[in-house]
mmCIF file of N, CA and C in Angstrom:
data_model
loop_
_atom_site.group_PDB
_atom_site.id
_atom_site.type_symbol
_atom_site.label_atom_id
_atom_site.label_comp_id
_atom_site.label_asym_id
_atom_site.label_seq_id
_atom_site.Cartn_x
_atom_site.Cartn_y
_atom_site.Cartn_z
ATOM 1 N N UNK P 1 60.716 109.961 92.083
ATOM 2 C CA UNK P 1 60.099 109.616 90.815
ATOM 3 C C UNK P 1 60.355 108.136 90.540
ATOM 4 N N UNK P 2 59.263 107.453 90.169
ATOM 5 C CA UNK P 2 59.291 106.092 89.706
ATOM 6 C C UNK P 2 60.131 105.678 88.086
ATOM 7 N N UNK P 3 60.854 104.791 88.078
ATOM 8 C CA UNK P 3 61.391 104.631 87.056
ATOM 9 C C UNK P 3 60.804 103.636 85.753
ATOM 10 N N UNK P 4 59.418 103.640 85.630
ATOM 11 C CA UNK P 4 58.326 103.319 84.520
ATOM 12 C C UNK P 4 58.633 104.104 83.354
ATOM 13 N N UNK P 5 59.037 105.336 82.629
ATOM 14 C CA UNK P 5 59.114 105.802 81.880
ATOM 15 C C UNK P 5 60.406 106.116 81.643
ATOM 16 N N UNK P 6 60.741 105.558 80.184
ATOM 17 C CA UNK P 6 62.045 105.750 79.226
ATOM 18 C C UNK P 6 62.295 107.101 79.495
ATOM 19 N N UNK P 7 61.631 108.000 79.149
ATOM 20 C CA UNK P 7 62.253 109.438 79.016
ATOM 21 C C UNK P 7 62.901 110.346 80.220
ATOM 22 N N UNK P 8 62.467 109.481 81.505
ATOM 23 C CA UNK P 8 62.365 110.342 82.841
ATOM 24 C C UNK P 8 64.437 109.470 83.032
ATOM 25 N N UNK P 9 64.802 107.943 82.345
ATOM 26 C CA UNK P 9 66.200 107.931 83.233
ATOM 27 C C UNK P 9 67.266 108.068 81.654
ATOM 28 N N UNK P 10 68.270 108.427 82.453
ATOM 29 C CA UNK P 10 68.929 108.997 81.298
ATOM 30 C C UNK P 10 70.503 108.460 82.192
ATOM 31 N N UNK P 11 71.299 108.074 81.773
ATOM 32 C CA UNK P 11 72.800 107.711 81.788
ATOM 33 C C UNK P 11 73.457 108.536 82.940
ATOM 34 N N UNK P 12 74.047 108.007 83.577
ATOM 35 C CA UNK P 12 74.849 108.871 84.778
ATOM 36 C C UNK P 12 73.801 109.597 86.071
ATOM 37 N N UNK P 13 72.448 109.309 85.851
ATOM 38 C CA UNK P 13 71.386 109.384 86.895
ATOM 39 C C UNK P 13 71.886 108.591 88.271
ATOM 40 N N UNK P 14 71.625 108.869 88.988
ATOM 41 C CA UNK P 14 71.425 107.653 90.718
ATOM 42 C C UNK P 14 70.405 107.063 91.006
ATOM 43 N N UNK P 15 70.349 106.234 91.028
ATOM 44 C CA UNK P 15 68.629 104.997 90.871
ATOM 45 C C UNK P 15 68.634 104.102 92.118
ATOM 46 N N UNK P 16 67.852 103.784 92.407
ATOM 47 C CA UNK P 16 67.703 102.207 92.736
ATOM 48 C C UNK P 16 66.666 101.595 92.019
ATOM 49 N N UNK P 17 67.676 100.193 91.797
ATOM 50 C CA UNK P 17 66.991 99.147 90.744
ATOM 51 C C UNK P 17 66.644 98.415 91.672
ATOM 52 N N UNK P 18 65.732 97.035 91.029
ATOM 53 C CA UNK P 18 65.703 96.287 92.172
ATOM 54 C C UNK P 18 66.462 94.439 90.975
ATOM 55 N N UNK P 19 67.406 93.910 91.562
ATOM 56 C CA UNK P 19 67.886 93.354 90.426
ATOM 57 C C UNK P 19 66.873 91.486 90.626
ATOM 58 N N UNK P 20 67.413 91.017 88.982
ATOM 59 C CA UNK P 20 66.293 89.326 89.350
ATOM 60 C C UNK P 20 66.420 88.897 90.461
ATOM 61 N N UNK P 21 67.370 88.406 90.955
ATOM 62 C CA UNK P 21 67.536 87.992 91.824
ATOM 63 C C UNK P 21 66.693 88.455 93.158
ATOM 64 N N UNK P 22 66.624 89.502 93.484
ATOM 65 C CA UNK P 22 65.827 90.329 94.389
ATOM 66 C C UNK P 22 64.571 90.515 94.502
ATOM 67 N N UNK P 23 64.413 89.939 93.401
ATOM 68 C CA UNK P 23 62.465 90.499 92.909
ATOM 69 C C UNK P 23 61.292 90.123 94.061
ATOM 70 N N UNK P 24 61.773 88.965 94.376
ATOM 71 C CA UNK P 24 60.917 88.381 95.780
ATOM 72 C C UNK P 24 60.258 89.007 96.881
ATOM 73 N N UNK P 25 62.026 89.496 97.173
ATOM 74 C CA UNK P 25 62.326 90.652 98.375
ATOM 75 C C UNK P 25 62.031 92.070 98.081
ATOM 76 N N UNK P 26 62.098 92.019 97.115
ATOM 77 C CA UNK P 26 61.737 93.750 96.719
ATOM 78 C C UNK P 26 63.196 94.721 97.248
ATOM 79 N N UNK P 27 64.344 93.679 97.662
ATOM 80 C CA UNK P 27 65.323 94.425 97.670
ATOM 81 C C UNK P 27 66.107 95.546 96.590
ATOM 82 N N UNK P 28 66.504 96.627 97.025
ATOM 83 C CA UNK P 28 66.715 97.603 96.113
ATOM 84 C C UNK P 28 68.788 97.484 96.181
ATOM 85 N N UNK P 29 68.906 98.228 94.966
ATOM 86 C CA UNK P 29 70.115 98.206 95.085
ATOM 87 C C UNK P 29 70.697 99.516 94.295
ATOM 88 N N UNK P 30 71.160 100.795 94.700
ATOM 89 C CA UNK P 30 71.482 102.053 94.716
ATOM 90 C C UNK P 30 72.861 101.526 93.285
ATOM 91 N N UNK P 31 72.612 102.698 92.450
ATOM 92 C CA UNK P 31 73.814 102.249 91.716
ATOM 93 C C UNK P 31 73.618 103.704 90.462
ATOM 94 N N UNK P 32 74.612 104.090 89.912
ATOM 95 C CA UNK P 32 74.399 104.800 88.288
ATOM 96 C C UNK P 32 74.084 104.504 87.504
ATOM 97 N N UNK P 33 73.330 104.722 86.262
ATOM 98 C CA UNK P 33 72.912 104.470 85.060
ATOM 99 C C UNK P 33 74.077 104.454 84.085
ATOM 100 N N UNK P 34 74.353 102.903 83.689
ATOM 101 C CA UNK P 34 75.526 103.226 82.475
ATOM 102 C C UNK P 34 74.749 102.737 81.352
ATOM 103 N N UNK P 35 73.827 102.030 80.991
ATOM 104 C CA UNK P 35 73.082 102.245 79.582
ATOM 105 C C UNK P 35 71.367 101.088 79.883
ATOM 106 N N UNK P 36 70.708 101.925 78.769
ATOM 107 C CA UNK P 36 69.405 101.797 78.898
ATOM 108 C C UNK P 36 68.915 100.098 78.172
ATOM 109 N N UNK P 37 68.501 99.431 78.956
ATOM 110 C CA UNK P 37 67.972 97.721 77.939
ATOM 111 C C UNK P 37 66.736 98.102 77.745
ATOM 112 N N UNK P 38 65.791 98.753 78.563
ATOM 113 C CA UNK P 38 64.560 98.680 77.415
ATOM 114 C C UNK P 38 64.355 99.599 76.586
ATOM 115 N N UNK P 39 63.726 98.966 75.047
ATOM 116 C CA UNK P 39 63.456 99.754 74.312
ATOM 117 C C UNK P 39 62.274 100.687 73.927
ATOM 118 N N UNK P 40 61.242 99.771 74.831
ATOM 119 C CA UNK P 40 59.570 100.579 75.174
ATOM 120 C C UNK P 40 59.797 101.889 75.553
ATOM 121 N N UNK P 41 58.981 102.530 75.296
ATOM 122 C CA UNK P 41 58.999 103.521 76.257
ATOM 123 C C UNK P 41 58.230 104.186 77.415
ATOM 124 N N UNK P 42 57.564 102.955 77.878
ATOM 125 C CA UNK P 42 57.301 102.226 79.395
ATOM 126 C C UNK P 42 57.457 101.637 79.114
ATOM 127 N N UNK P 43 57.317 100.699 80.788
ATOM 128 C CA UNK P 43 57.487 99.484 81.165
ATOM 129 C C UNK P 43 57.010 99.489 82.746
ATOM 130 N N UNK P 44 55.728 98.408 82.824
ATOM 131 C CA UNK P 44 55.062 98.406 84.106
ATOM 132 C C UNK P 44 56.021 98.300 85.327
ATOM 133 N N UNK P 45 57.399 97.221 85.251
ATOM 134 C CA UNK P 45 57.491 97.105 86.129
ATOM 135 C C UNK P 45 59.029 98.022 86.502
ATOM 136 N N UNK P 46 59.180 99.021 85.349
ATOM 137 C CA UNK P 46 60.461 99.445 85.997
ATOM 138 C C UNK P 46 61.074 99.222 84.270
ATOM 139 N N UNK P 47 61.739 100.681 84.003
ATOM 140 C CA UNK P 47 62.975 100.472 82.591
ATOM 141 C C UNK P 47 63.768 99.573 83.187
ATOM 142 N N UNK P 48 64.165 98.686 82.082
ATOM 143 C CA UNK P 48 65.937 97.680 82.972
ATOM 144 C C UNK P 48 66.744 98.503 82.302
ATOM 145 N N UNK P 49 68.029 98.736 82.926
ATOM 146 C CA UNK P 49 69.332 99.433 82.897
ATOM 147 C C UNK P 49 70.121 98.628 83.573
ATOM 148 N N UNK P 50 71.329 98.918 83.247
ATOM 149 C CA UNK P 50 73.195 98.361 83.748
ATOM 150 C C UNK P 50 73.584 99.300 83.960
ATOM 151 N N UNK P 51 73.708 99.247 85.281
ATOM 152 C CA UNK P 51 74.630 100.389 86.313
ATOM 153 C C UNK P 51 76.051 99.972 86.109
ATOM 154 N N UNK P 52 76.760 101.085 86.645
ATOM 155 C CA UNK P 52 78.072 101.449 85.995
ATOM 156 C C UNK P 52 78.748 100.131 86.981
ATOM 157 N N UNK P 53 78.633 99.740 88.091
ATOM 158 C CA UNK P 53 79.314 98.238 88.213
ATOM 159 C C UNK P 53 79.134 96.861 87.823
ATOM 160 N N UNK P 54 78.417 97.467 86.452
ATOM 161 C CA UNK P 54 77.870 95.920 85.693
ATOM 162 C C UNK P 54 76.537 95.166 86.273
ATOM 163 N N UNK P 55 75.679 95.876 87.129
ATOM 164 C CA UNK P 55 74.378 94.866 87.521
ATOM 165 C C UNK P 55 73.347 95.553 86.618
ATOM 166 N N UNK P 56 72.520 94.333 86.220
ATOM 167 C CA UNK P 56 71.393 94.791 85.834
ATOM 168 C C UNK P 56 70.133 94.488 86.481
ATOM 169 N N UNK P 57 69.149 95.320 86.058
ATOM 170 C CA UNK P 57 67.743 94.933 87.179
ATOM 171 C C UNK P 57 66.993 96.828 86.648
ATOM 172 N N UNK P 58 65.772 96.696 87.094
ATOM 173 C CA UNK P 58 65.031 97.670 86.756
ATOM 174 C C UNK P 58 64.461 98.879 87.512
ATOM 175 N N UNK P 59 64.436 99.950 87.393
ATOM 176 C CA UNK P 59 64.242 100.672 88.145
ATOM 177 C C UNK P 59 63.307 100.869 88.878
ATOM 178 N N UNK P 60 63.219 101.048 90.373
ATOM 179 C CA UNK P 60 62.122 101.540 90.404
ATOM 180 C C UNK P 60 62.136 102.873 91.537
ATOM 181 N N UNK P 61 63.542 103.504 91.667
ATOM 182 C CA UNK P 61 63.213 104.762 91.849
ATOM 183 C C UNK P 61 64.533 105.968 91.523
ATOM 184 N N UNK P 62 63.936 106.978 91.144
ATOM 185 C CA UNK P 62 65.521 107.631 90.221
ATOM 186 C C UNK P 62 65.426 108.897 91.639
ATOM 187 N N UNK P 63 66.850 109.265 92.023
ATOM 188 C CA UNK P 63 67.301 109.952 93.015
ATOM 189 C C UNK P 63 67.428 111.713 92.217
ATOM 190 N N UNK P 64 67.050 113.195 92.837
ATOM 191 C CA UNK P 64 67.488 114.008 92.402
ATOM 192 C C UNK P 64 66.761 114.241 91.716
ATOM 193 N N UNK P 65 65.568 114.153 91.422
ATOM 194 C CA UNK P 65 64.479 114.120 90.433
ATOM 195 C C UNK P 65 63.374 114.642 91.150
#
């Protein structure tokens, strides 16, 4: 499942975001959901969230789903 919609990631989920830095590359980076930054409820390119080791960047795919 793609991580475009607020309602689908929820806190303590397994994601890969892909963070700024990365955006180029389209590199992904596997991490937990420790709290939600957007307040839309989409977002074209991915909700942004802060995974539980402090990175932020936006989702774009939620694991277990």
């Amino acid at each position: 499942m793609n991580g475009t919609e607020r309602a689908h990631v929820k806190p303590g989920l397994e994601v890969d975001i892909v963070l700024k830095q990365d955006q180029r590359t389209g590199k992904l980076t596997r991490g937990i959901v420790k709290d939600l930054l957007t307040k839309s409820p989409t977002h074209p390119h991915g909700i942004k969230v802060r995974l539980a080791d402090g990175q932020v960047g936006r989702v774009k795919h939620i694991h277990g789903s």
